[in-house]
Short mmCIF file of C-alpha atoms in Angstrom, two decimals:
data_model
loop_
_atom_site.label_atom_id
_atom_site.label_comp_id
_atom_site.label_asym_id
_atom_site.label_seq_id
_atom_site.Cartn_x
_atom_site.Cartn_y
_atom_site.Cartn_z
CA MET A 1 1.88 3.35 -26.93
CA SER A 2 4.99 4.74 -25.27
CA ALA A 3 6.80 7.78 -26.63
CA GLY A 4 10.17 6.21 -25.82
CA LYS A 5 12.07 5.29 -22.69
CA VAL A 6 12.92 7.25 -19.54
CA SER A 7 15.60 5.80 -17.27
CA TYR A 8 16.38 7.07 -13.79
CA VAL A 9 19.33 6.47 -11.50
CA PHE A 10 18.89 7.76 -7.95
CA GLN A 11 21.86 8.29 -5.62
CA PRO A 12 21.32 9.50 -2.02
CA GLU A 13 23.86 12.07 -0.82
CA THR A 14 24.65 12.29 2.90
CA HIS A 15 26.05 14.74 5.44
CA ASP A 16 26.78 13.63 9.01
CA SER A 17 25.08 10.30 8.21
CA ALA A 18 21.81 11.99 7.20
CA ILE A 19 20.47 11.98 3.64
CA VAL A 20 20.44 15.63 2.50
CA SER A 21 19.71 15.25 -1.22
CA ILE A 22 19.05 12.72 -3.95
CA GLY A 23 21.21 12.90 -7.06
CA ILE A 24 19.15 12.14 -10.15
CA CYS A 25 20.43 11.07 -13.56
CA GLU A 26 17.55 11.02 -16.03
CA THR A 27 17.95 9.63 -19.55
CA ILE A 28 15.32 10.15 -22.26
CA SER A 29 15.70 8.04 -25.38
CA GLY A 30 13.66 7.36 -28.52
CA PHE A 31 12.15 10.85 -28.67
CA SER A 32 13.28 14.35 -29.62
CA PHE A 33 12.03 17.72 -28.37
CA MET A 34 11.75 20.96 -30.32
CA GLN A 35 13.30 24.20 -29.14
CA GLY A 36 11.14 25.87 -26.49
CA GLU A 37 8.76 22.90 -26.23
CA ALA A 38 7.93 22.26 -22.56
CA PHE A 39 8.79 18.68 -21.69
CA ALA A 40 7.99 18.74 -17.95
CA GLN A 41 6.55 20.94 -15.23
CA LEU A 42 6.79 21.33 -11.46
CA ALA A 43 4.37 23.33 -9.35
CA LYS A 44 5.69 25.30 -6.39
CA ALA A 45 3.47 23.17 -4.16
CA ALA A 46 1.69 19.87 -4.73
CA THR A 47 -1.46 19.46 -2.61
CA GLY A 48 -0.01 21.87 -0.09
CA CYS A 49 3.46 20.25 -0.10
CA LEU A 50 6.64 22.08 -1.08
CA THR A 51 8.42 20.80 -4.20
CA ALA A 52 12.01 21.06 -5.42
CA TYR A 53 10.92 23.80 -7.88
CA TYR A 54 14.27 23.81 -9.71
CA ASP A 55 15.57 26.87 -11.52
CA ALA A 56 17.76 26.63 -14.63
CA SER A 57 21.02 26.89 -12.67
CA GLN A 58 20.21 23.64 -10.85
CA LEU A 59 19.83 21.58 -14.03
CA MET A 60 22.42 20.14 -16.45
CA ALA A 61 21.55 18.54 -19.78
CA PHE A 62 23.34 17.19 -22.82
CA ASP A 63 22.45 15.10 -25.87
CA ASP A 64 24.33 13.53 -28.80
CA ALA A 65 25.31 17.03 -30.02
CA GLY A 66 26.62 18.25 -26.68
CA THR A 67 25.38 20.53 -23.90
CA VAL A 68 21.75 21.66 -24.02
CA MET A 69 20.65 24.72 -22.05
CA ILE A 70 17.33 24.45 -20.23
CA GLN A 71 14.79 27.26 -20.26
CA VAL A 72 12.42 27.77 -17.32
CA ARG A 73 9.16 29.63 -17.73
CA GLU A 74 7.06 30.43 -14.67
CA GLU A 75 3.29 30.97 -14.68
CA ASP A 76 1.01 31.00 -11.63
CA ASP A 77 3.51 29.20 -9.36
CA VAL A 78 4.18 26.50 -11.98
CA ARG A 79 7.57 26.17 -13.68
CA TYR A 80 7.66 24.76 -17.21
CA TYR A 81 10.94 23.25 -18.45
CA ALA A 82 12.05 23.31 -22.09
CA PHE A 83 15.26 22.83 -24.08
CA ALA A 84 16.89 25.91 -25.66
CA ARG A 85 17.41 24.10 -28.99
CA ASP A 86 16.09 21.05 -30.82
CA THR A 87 17.43 17.93 -29.14
CA ILE A 88 19.39 15.29 -31.04
CA GLY A 89 19.48 11.65 -29.98
CA THR A 90 19.54 10.57 -26.36
CA ILE A 91 19.04 13.27 -23.72
CA HIS A 92 20.71 13.19 -20.30
CA LEU A 93 19.50 15.34 -17.39
CA GLN A 94 21.30 15.71 -14.06
CA TYR A 95 19.97 17.46 -10.95
CA GLN A 96 19.94 17.28 -7.15
CA ALA A 97 16.64 16.97 -5.28
CA PRO A 98 16.95 18.58 -1.83
CA VAL A 99 15.67 16.63 1.17
CA LEU A 100 13.58 18.84 3.46
CA ASP A 101 14.19 18.64 7.20
CA VAL A 102 11.17 20.73 8.22
CA PHE A 103 7.65 19.37 7.92
CA SER A 104 4.71 21.78 7.95
CA TRP A 105 1.32 20.33 8.76
CA PRO A 106 -1.35 20.21 7.33
CA ASN A 107 -0.33 18.51 4.12
CA PRO A 108 -0.21 14.90 2.97
CA ALA A 109 3.61 14.62 3.34
CA LEU A 110 4.35 14.29 -0.38
CA SER A 111 7.60 16.29 -0.20
CA LEU A 112 11.00 14.63 -0.28
CA HIS A 113 11.50 14.64 3.47
CA ALA A 114 14.09 13.41 5.96
CA ARG A 115 13.21 10.43 8.13
CA SER A 116 15.19 9.18 11.13
CA SER A 117 17.21 6.74 9.02
CA GLY A 118 16.53 7.88 5.48
CA ALA A 119 14.14 9.87 3.30
CA THR A 120 10.80 9.46 1.54
CA GLY A 121 9.11 11.48 -1.15
CA PHE A 122 6.59 11.37 -3.97
CA ALA A 123 7.80 11.86 -7.54
CA GLU A 124 5.31 14.69 -8.03
CA THR A 125 7.41 16.92 -5.75
CA PHE A 126 10.92 16.36 -7.11
CA LEU A 127 11.00 14.50 -10.43
CA LEU A 128 11.12 16.23 -13.85
CA HIS A 129 9.29 13.46 -15.63
CA PRO A 130 8.37 14.22 -19.27
CA TYR A 131 4.77 14.40 -20.41
CA GLY A 132 3.17 11.32 -21.93
CA SER A 133 3.44 7.56 -21.56
CA TRP A 134 6.95 6.07 -21.44
CA ASP A 135 8.73 2.80 -20.83
CA LEU A 136 10.32 3.27 -17.43
CA ASP A 137 13.58 2.00 -15.93
CA ILE A 138 14.55 2.80 -12.33
CA ASP A 139 17.89 2.03 -10.72
CA TYR A 140 19.67 3.10 -7.56
CA ILE A 141 23.19 3.64 -6.28
CA SER A 142 22.37 2.83 -2.68
CA LEU A 143 24.42 3.55 0.40
CA PRO A 144 25.90 0.52 2.21
CA GLY A 145 23.39 -1.15 4.51
CA THR A 146 20.41 0.70 3.04
CA VAL A 147 17.39 -0.10 0.90
CA SER A 148 16.04 1.88 -2.03
CA ALA A 149 12.52 1.24 -3.21
CA CYS A 150 9.33 2.66 -4.66
CA ASN A 151 5.83 1.29 -4.86
CA LEU A 152 6.76 -0.57 -8.05
CA GLY A 153 9.18 -2.73 -6.11
CA ILE A 154 12.33 -2.94 -4.03
CA GLY A 155 15.46 -2.25 -6.03
CA PRO A 156 15.64 -1.78 -9.82
CA VAL A 157 12.55 -1.62 -12.02
CA LYS A 158 12.84 -2.55 -15.68
CA GLU A 159 10.65 -1.90 -18.72
CA LYS A 160 7.56 -0.69 -16.88
CA SER A 161 5.21 1.25 -19.16
CA LEU A 162 3.38 4.02 -17.29
CA PRO A 163 1.67 7.30 -18.15
CA ASP A 164 3.18 10.40 -16.57
CA ARG A 165 0.34 10.74 -14.03
CA GLU A 166 1.11 7.33 -12.53
CA VAL A 167 4.83 8.05 -12.43
CA LYS A 168 4.17 11.24 -10.45
CA ASP A 169 2.19 9.15 -7.93
CA LEU A 170 5.20 6.95 -7.15
CA CYS A 171 6.49 7.08 -3.59
CA PHE A 172 10.24 6.57 -3.10
CA ALA A 173 12.05 5.45 0.03
CA PHE A 174 15.80 5.63 0.62
CA GLY A 175 17.64 4.55 3.76
CA ALA A 176 18.03 1.92 6.44
CA CYS A 177 14.70 0.10 6.14
CA HIS A 178 13.50 -3.21 7.51
CA HIS A 179 11.40 -5.21 5.10
CA TYR A 180 8.41 -7.43 5.90
CA THR A 181 6.29 -9.31 3.37
CA ASP A 182 3.37 -11.69 3.78
CA GLY A 183 4.81 -13.78 0.96
CA GLY A 184 2.33 -12.32 -1.49
CA HIS A 185 1.59 -8.77 -2.51
CA LEU A 186 1.90 -6.98 0.84
CA HIS A 187 5.20 -5.27 1.73
CA LEU A 188 6.08 -3.13 4.75
CA LEU A 189 9.26 -1.04 4.85
CA MET A 190 10.05 0.34 8.30
CA PHE A 191 12.56 3.10 8.95
CA GLU A 192 13.06 2.01 12.57
CA GLU A 193 13.68 -1.44 13.96
CA ASP A 194 11.75 -0.76 17.15
CA LEU A 195 8.57 0.92 15.91
CA ARG A 196 5.71 0.10 18.23
CA PHE A 197 2.88 -2.25 17.18
CA ILE A 198 4.82 -3.70 14.24
CA ASP A 199 3.68 -7.25 15.03
CA GLN A 200 0.04 -6.17 15.11
CA ILE A 201 0.42 -4.10 11.95
CA THR A 202 1.99 -6.94 9.98
CA GLN A 203 -0.53 -9.54 11.18
CA ASN A 204 -3.68 -7.48 10.77
CA MET A 205 -2.71 -5.70 7.56
CA ALA A 206 -2.05 -9.11 5.97
CA ARG A 207 -5.61 -10.11 6.93
CA TYR A 208 -7.11 -6.88 5.63
CA TYR A 209 -5.19 -7.13 2.37
CA ALA A 210 -6.32 -10.73 1.87
CA TYR A 211 -9.94 -9.71 2.52
CA LEU A 212 -9.84 -6.91 -0.05
CA GLU A 213 -7.92 -9.03 -2.55
CA THR A 214 -10.66 -11.66 -2.35
CA ALA A 215 -13.46 -9.08 -2.61
CA TYR A 216 -11.88 -7.12 -5.49
CA PRO A 217 -9.40 -9.46 -7.22
CA GLY A 218 -9.00 -7.26 -10.29
CA ASN A 219 -7.27 -4.55 -8.24
CA ALA A 220 -4.83 -6.84 -6.44
CA ALA A 221 -1.23 -5.76 -6.98
CA PRO A 222 1.94 -5.34 -4.92
CA TYR A 223 1.16 -2.93 -2.08
CA PHE A 224 3.80 -1.06 -0.09
CA ILE A 225 3.45 0.53 3.33
CA PHE A 226 6.32 2.86 4.26
CA LEU A 227 6.38 3.42 8.03
CA TYR A 228 8.41 6.00 9.94
CA ARG A 229 8.50 7.48 13.43
CA LYS A 230 6.99 10.91 13.83
CA ASP A 231 8.82 13.53 15.82
CA LYS A 232 7.49 13.95 19.36
CA LYS A 233 7.04 17.68 18.81
CA PHE A 234 4.00 16.93 16.65
CA LYS A 235 0.74 16.59 18.56
CA ILE A 236 -1.23 15.08 15.70
CA GLU A 237 -0.92 11.34 16.28
CA LEU A 238 -0.27 10.14 12.78
CA THR A 239 -0.03 11.11 9.14
CA GLY A 240 -1.19 8.79 6.41
CA THR A 241 -1.04 9.34 2.65
CA ALA A 242 -1.92 6.89 -0.10
CA THR A 243 -1.28 6.96 -3.82
CA ARG A 244 -0.86 4.23 -6.38
CA HIS A 245 -0.45 0.90 -4.51
CA CYS A 246 1.22 2.45 -1.47
CA CYS A 247 0.74 4.15 1.84
CA LEU A 248 3.22 6.43 3.60
CA MET A 249 2.51 6.66 7.32
CA GLY A 250 4.20 8.13 10.37
CA TYR A 251 3.27 7.91 14.02
CA GLY A 252 4.94 8.80 17.30
CA ASP A 253 5.65 6.62 20.31
CA ALA A 254 4.69 9.37 22.72
CA LEU A 255 1.50 10.15 20.82
CA VAL A 256 0.01 6.80 19.84
CA GLN A 257 -0.56 4.59 22.84
CA ARG A 258 -2.60 1.81 21.24
CA TYR A 259 -2.49 -0.06 17.97
CA GLU A 260 -6.19 0.70 17.55
CA ASP A 261 -5.28 4.40 17.26
CA ILE A 262 -3.54 3.84 13.93
CA GLU A 263 -5.43 0.86 12.52
CA ALA A 264 -8.26 2.87 10.94
CA THR A 265 -5.79 5.07 9.03
CA LEU A 266 -3.89 2.05 7.71
CA VAL A 267 -7.08 0.36 6.53
CA HIS A 268 -8.40 3.64 5.09
CA GLU A 269 -5.31 4.03 2.91
CA LEU A 270 -5.42 0.35 1.90
CA VAL A 271 -9.04 0.63 0.72
CA HIS A 272 -8.03 3.48 -1.62
CA ASN A 273 -6.08 0.99 -3.72
CA PHE A 274 -8.97 -1.41 -4.22
CA LEU A 275 -11.94 0.91 -4.75
CA VAL A 276 -11.19 3.35 -7.57
CA LEU A 277 -13.55 5.49 -9.62
CA ASP A 278 -12.95 7.18 -13.00
CA ASP A 279 -15.85 9.62 -12.98
CA PRO A 280 -15.35 12.69 -15.20
CA ASP A 281 -16.60 14.73 -12.22
CA GLU A 282 -13.60 14.93 -9.87
CA ASP A 283 -15.88 15.90 -6.97
CA LEU A 284 -17.60 12.53 -7.27
CA ASN A 285 -14.26 10.73 -7.39
CA SER A 286 -13.24 12.44 -4.15
CA LEU A 287 -16.57 11.69 -2.46
CA PHE A 288 -16.39 8.03 -3.46
CA SER A 289 -12.70 7.62 -2.63
CA GLU A 290 -12.79 9.12 0.85
CA GLY A 291 -16.27 7.84 1.66
CA THR A 292 -15.50 4.21 0.85
CA ALA A 293 -12.14 4.43 2.65
CA ASP A 294 -13.65 5.84 5.85
CA TYR A 295 -16.62 3.47 5.72
CA TYR A 296 -14.66 0.27 5.17
CA ALA A 297 -11.92 1.26 7.60
CA THR A 298 -14.69 0.83 10.18
CA MET A 299 -16.61 -2.07 8.66
CA ILE A 300 -13.86 -4.46 7.47
CA PRO A 301 -12.55 -5.14 11.02
CA TYR A 302 -16.17 -5.87 11.96
CA ALA A 303 -16.66 -8.20 8.98
CA LEU A 304 -13.51 -10.13 9.94
CA GLY A 305 -14.60 -10.44 13.59
CA ILE A 306 -11.68 -8.34 14.80
CA HIS A 307 -14.04 -5.69 16.19
CA SER A 308 -17.36 -6.33 17.93
CA ALA A 309 -20.57 -4.54 16.97
CA GLU A 310 -20.13 -2.27 20.00
CA GLU A 311 -16.55 -1.37 19.02
CA THR A 312 -17.67 -0.72 15.45
CA ILE A 313 -20.45 1.63 16.53
CA GLU A 314 -18.08 3.40 18.93
CA SER A 315 -15.68 4.02 16.03
CA LEU A 316 -18.51 5.18 13.79
CA ASN A 317 -19.81 7.55 16.46
CA ARG A 318 -16.35 9.14 16.75
CA GLN A 319 -16.35 9.74 12.99
CA LEU A 320 -19.82 11.28 13.13
CA ARG A 321 -18.90 13.52 16.04
CA PHE A 322 -15.79 14.69 14.18
CA PHE A 323 -17.84 15.59 11.12
CA TYR A 324 -20.62 17.43 12.96
CA SER A 325 -18.11 19.51 14.94
CA ASN A 326 -16.82 20.92 11.64
CA PRO A 327 -17.95 24.52 10.93
CA TRP A 328 -18.02 23.65 7.21
CA LYS A 329 -20.33 20.64 7.58
CA GLU A 330 -23.24 22.28 5.72
CA ARG A 331 -21.20 23.61 2.77
CA SER A 332 -21.73 22.04 -0.63
CA LEU A 333 -19.23 19.37 -1.60
CA HIS A 334 -17.98 21.38 -4.58
CA GLU A 335 -17.33 24.48 -2.46
CA ALA A 336 -15.51 22.47 0.18
CA ILE A 337 -13.30 20.59 -2.28
CA ALA A 338 -12.42 23.82 -4.10
CA CYS A 339 -11.17 25.24 -0.79
CA SER A 340 -9.51 22.06 0.52
CA TRP A 341 -5.98 23.47 0.54
CA THR A 342 -6.83 27.04 1.48
CA HIS A 343 -9.23 26.57 4.41
CA SER A 344 -8.33 24.29 7.30
CA TYR A 345 -11.85 22.85 7.80
CA ALA A 346 -12.81 22.41 4.13
CA CYS A 347 -10.80 19.28 3.35
CA ARG A 348 -12.69 17.16 5.88
CA VAL A 349 -16.10 17.74 4.29
CA MET A 350 -15.56 15.13 1.56
CA TYR A 351 -14.69 12.54 4.21
CA GLY A 352 -17.74 13.18 6.38
CA ARG A 353 -20.24 13.53 3.53
CA GLY A 354 -18.66 10.54 1.78
CA LEU A 355 -19.12 8.41 4.90
CA LEU A 356 -22.76 9.52 5.25
CA PHE A 357 -23.34 8.66 1.58
CA LEU A 358 -22.08 5.11 2.07
CA LEU A 359 -24.10 4.68 5.28
CA HIS A 360 -27.26 5.77 3.44
CA LEU A 361 -26.61 3.43 0.49
CA GLU A 362 -26.17 0.48 2.85
CA ALA A 363 -29.33 1.46 4.75
CA LEU A 364 -31.31 1.76 1.49
CA LEU A 365 -30.34 -1.78 0.53
CA ARG A 366 -31.52 -2.97 3.95
CA LYS A 367 -34.78 -1.02 3.56
CA TYR A 368 -35.56 -2.66 0.22
CA HIS A 369 -34.42 -6.10 1.39
CA ALA A 370 -31.65 -6.41 -1.17
CA ASP A 371 -30.28 -9.92 -1.52
CA ARG A 372 -26.75 -8.65 -0.99
CA PRO A 373 -25.03 -5.74 0.74
CA LEU A 374 -23.33 -2.72 -0.81
CA GLN A 375 -20.04 -4.62 -1.10
CA GLY A 376 -21.59 -6.85 -3.78
CA TYR A 377 -22.47 -3.84 -5.92
CA LEU A 378 -18.97 -2.44 -5.42
CA ALA A 379 -17.50 -5.78 -6.53
CA ASP A 380 -19.58 -5.58 -9.73
CA LEU A 381 -18.32 -2.02 -10.27
CA MET A 382 -14.67 -3.01 -9.92
CA ALA A 383 -15.21 -6.00 -12.24
CA LYS A 384 -16.54 -3.58 -14.88
CA ARG A 385 -13.49 -1.41 -14.33
CA GLU A 386 -11.26 -4.24 -15.54
CA GLN A 387 -12.85 -3.70 -18.97
CA ARG A 388 -13.50 0.07 -19.06
CA LEU A 389 -13.58 3.28 -17.04
CA VAL A 390 -16.40 3.45 -14.50
CA SER A 391 -18.41 6.33 -13.08
CA LEU A 392 -20.52 6.73 -9.96
CA ALA A 393 -23.61 6.22 -12.14
CA ASP A 394 -22.36 2.67 -12.83
CA LEU A 395 -22.69 2.00 -9.09
CA LEU A 396 -25.97 3.82 -8.52
CA ASP A 397 -27.97 2.71 -11.59
CA PRO A 398 -28.60 -0.89 -10.42
CA ILE A 399 -29.27 0.32 -6.86
CA ASP A 400 -31.74 2.89 -8.22
CA VAL A 401 -33.65 0.10 -10.00
CA LEU A 402 -34.14 -1.60 -6.64
CA THR A 403 -34.73 1.55 -4.56
CA GLN A 404 -36.91 3.46 -7.05
CA GLY A 405 -34.28 6.14 -7.60
CA GLU A 406 -33.59 6.85 -3.93
CA ALA A 407 -29.83 6.25 -4.29
CA THR A 408 -29.41 9.12 -6.76
CA GLN A 409 -31.73 11.32 -4.69
CA CYS A 410 -29.46 10.67 -1.71
CA LEU A 411 -26.39 11.62 -3.76
CA HIS A 412 -27.96 14.96 -4.75
CA LYS A 413 -28.67 15.75 -1.10
CA ILE A 414 -25.08 14.90 -0.17
CA LEU A 415 -23.69 17.14 -2.91
CA GLN A 416 -25.91 20.14 -2.29
CA GLY A 417 -24.87 20.75 1.29
CA GLY A 418 -27.14 21.74 4.13
CA PRO A 419 -27.99 19.60 7.17
CA ILE A 420 -27.96 15.84 6.71
CA ALA A 421 -28.44 13.12 9.31
CA PRO A 422 -27.12 9.54 9.26
CA PRO A 423 -29.65 6.81 8.43
CA ALA A 424 -31.80 5.63 11.32
CA ASP A 425 -31.59 1.95 10.39
CA PHE A 426 -28.01 0.96 9.79
CA LEU A 427 -26.94 -1.90 12.08
CA ASP A 428 -29.21 -4.35 13.87
CA GLY A 429 -29.56 -3.66 17.59
CA PHE A 430 -28.68 0.04 17.40
CA GLN A 431 -30.80 3.15 16.97
CA LEU A 432 -29.95 6.70 15.96
CA GLU A 433 -30.20 9.46 18.55
CA GLU A 434 -29.70 13.21 18.41
CA ASP A 435 -26.62 14.52 20.18
CA THR A 436 -24.55 17.71 20.50
CA VAL A 437 -20.86 18.50 20.11
CA PRO A 438 -18.85 21.71 20.70
CA ILE A 439 -18.08 23.23 17.32
CA GLU A 440 -14.43 23.64 16.37
CA ASP A 441 -13.38 27.28 16.51
CA GLN A 442 -9.78 28.42 16.06
CA GLY A 443 -11.08 31.92 16.72
CA PHE A 444 -9.76 33.51 13.51
CA ASP A 445 -9.83 33.03 9.74
CA ASP A 446 -9.30 29.41 8.79
CA THR A 447 -7.14 30.47 5.83
CA VAL A 448 -4.27 31.35 8.20
CA ALA A 449 -3.15 27.72 8.32
CA TYR A 450 -2.03 27.90 4.70
CA GLN A 451 -0.30 31.28 4.83
CA SER A 452 3.42 31.92 5.21
CA PRO A 453 4.01 33.60 7.55
CA LYS A 454 0.88 32.74 9.53
CA ILE A 455 -0.53 36.13 10.52
CA VAL A 456 -3.74 36.13 12.57
CA THR A 457 -6.63 37.86 10.78
CA GLY A 458 -10.36 37.94 11.39
CA LEU A 459 -10.06 37.38 15.15
CA ARG A 460 -13.56 36.97 16.63
CA PRO A 461 -14.05 38.99 19.85
CA SER A 462 -16.28 36.31 21.42
CA SER A 463 -13.82 33.43 20.75
CA ASN A 464 -11.67 31.65 23.29
CA ALA A 465 -8.65 32.72 21.22
CA CYS A 466 -9.46 36.39 21.78
CA LYS A 467 -10.18 35.83 25.47
CA ALA A 468 -6.77 34.12 25.78
CA GLY A 469 -5.04 37.29 24.53
CA LEU A 470 -4.49 36.56 20.84
CA HIS A 471 -4.45 39.69 18.63
CA ASP A 472 -5.00 40.32 14.94
CA GLY A 473 -1.54 40.76 13.43
CA ASP A 474 0.12 38.22 15.72
CA GLU A 475 2.43 35.83 13.86
CA ILE A 476 1.83 32.22 14.88
CA LEU A 477 5.18 30.53 15.38
CA GLY A 478 3.92 27.07 16.31
CA LYS A 479 3.10 24.33 13.83
CA LEU A 480 -0.56 23.91 12.95
CA ASP A 481 -0.93 20.69 14.93
CA GLU A 482 -0.20 22.76 18.06
CA TRP A 483 -3.33 24.85 17.53
CA TYR A 484 -5.61 22.47 15.63
CA SER A 485 -7.51 20.17 17.98
CA GLY A 486 -9.16 17.96 15.37
CA SER A 487 -11.20 15.19 16.98
CA HIS A 488 -9.75 15.90 20.44
CA GLU A 489 -12.38 18.06 22.06
CA ASP A 490 -10.42 18.65 25.26
CA GLN A 491 -7.01 19.28 23.68
CA PRO A 492 -6.02 22.92 24.11
CA ALA A 493 -4.32 24.96 21.42
CA ALA A 494 -0.93 25.96 22.82
CA PHE A 495 1.66 27.89 20.80
CA ASN A 496 3.84 30.98 20.71
CA VAL A 497 3.16 34.13 18.72
CA ARG A 498 5.42 36.99 17.73
CA ARG A 499 3.99 40.42 18.50
CA GLY A 500 6.46 43.11 17.56
CA THR A 501 9.67 42.09 19.32
CA GLU A 502 7.91 39.96 21.94
CA ILE A 503 7.39 36.19 21.91
CA ILE A 504 4.14 35.47 23.76
CA PRO A 505 2.71 32.06 24.73
CA VAL A 506 -1.00 31.52 24.03
CA SER A 507 -3.21 28.65 25.21
CA TYR A 508 -6.96 28.13 24.83
CA LEU A 509 -9.60 25.53 23.98
CA ALA A 510 -10.33 25.88 20.26
CA ARG A 511 -14.02 25.17 20.62
CA GLY A 512 -17.19 27.22 20.48
CA ALA A 513 -20.88 26.72 21.19
CA GLU A 514 -22.63 23.36 21.09
CA THR A 515 -23.93 22.30 17.69
CA TYR A 516 -26.09 19.39 16.54
CA SER A 517 -24.68 15.90 16.12
CA TYR A 518 -25.88 12.29 16.04
CA LYS A 519 -24.87 8.97 17.53
CA TYR A 520 -25.91 5.34 17.39
CA LYS A 521 -26.94 3.75 20.68
CA LYS A 522 -27.54 0.12 21.55
CA ILE A 523 -31.20 -0.78 21.92
CA THR A 524 -31.85 -2.12 25.40
CA ALA A 525 -34.45 -4.80 25.88
CA PRO A 526 -37.47 -3.69 27.93
CA CYS A 527 -37.60 -5.01 31.49
#
């Protein structure tokens, strides 16, 4: 039951044709707040992304009795907002959300951020939405020739009842967008008219959406993809972020040369919206969410005949190589997730271990000659979710009956950490082989990525970074994607550092010794 109604009117403000802020008029009706009672909060950062983090001077409020002062209380980098007296009648809030023009990677791009012809941002980073479940109205005062939208729809939204958590997951887009729809639930909003691969994206994403909608009909809903061009100064090819029924993705013309380079990310984010878990253990939700997304980003194109078996195994081998090059690959899942936004390698553990978990479940079903693949069990799980919340046990219990408990045993091994290999028998015609990969090694503490300023600490004397002349105490001036090689084993780290009054260029291969890995190889027929 809703507490009342919250209505928003968003108005982009421009300077020299660029959107520099979003004016927000927020009206709360049907509910009153007591003096000093926190009605909303905003953390200084949301999943590593900067927020508006308003102070009291940036907020105006009035109700039926006149002006209401707003009190701001700060605890552990979270600001709590309260009214200085009991409110009377309808409450009106007015504030300006600043649009950031600097993007710091790594983070999932949730901040209200400038795009080439507009701005995008997630409500979690700029909206003072009150706690609880409310009826929601959204309206816009749009600039001429522009589109305003969120993942609830293009243009105004009326009488939508949502809990505060789902409102914070909304992604907003303001600016000169070009709209594509497949005539059903799929919508693409593009911030440039000449983005590369648009025809392939629209055609293939429509096929992928239709496939998932058929497999998991209960989770079908309008789905929005917001596409923008990434600045050429970023070396990381693309950034993709998904929340409730949407994906925000940027890629650069100079960086992405083939459609295939971005397809897996688009499908990954799409899968998030169809396969959802409600486990009370958030670690299991993360494992399931990222594991299913990575797994089906590879397997759905194969199921649709878009990719051959060889192309599918090549993609899978790249994912395996990326995971096994990670220095954190043997950490427990809980430890890695707890450090996801403080250590640059930790976040990827849930993806790699999640993928291995799905591979092992599929292989177990093959081993025990199940009459249907893993997707059938996932379809049953999502059907149950239409009636109630579901946990990972709801997926594993029927598989355990068939596999004599091996599915849960596999989960425990995944969670505990330590070495783990992919299953030997996964796809007909291919066998698993041992391999090696150079381990990723920035050469210094992997917490530096999340510091401001980024001061080198823990430099290892044997590392390529040290051999290239990097010193403890140097301030890294480049963006993280200039010194984080990711899956690109031959891409050098190249950036400037400040040492005293000097600006010094540094370049080196951010790799260390060979470590173990695995790959699938096609079985060749004997002569």
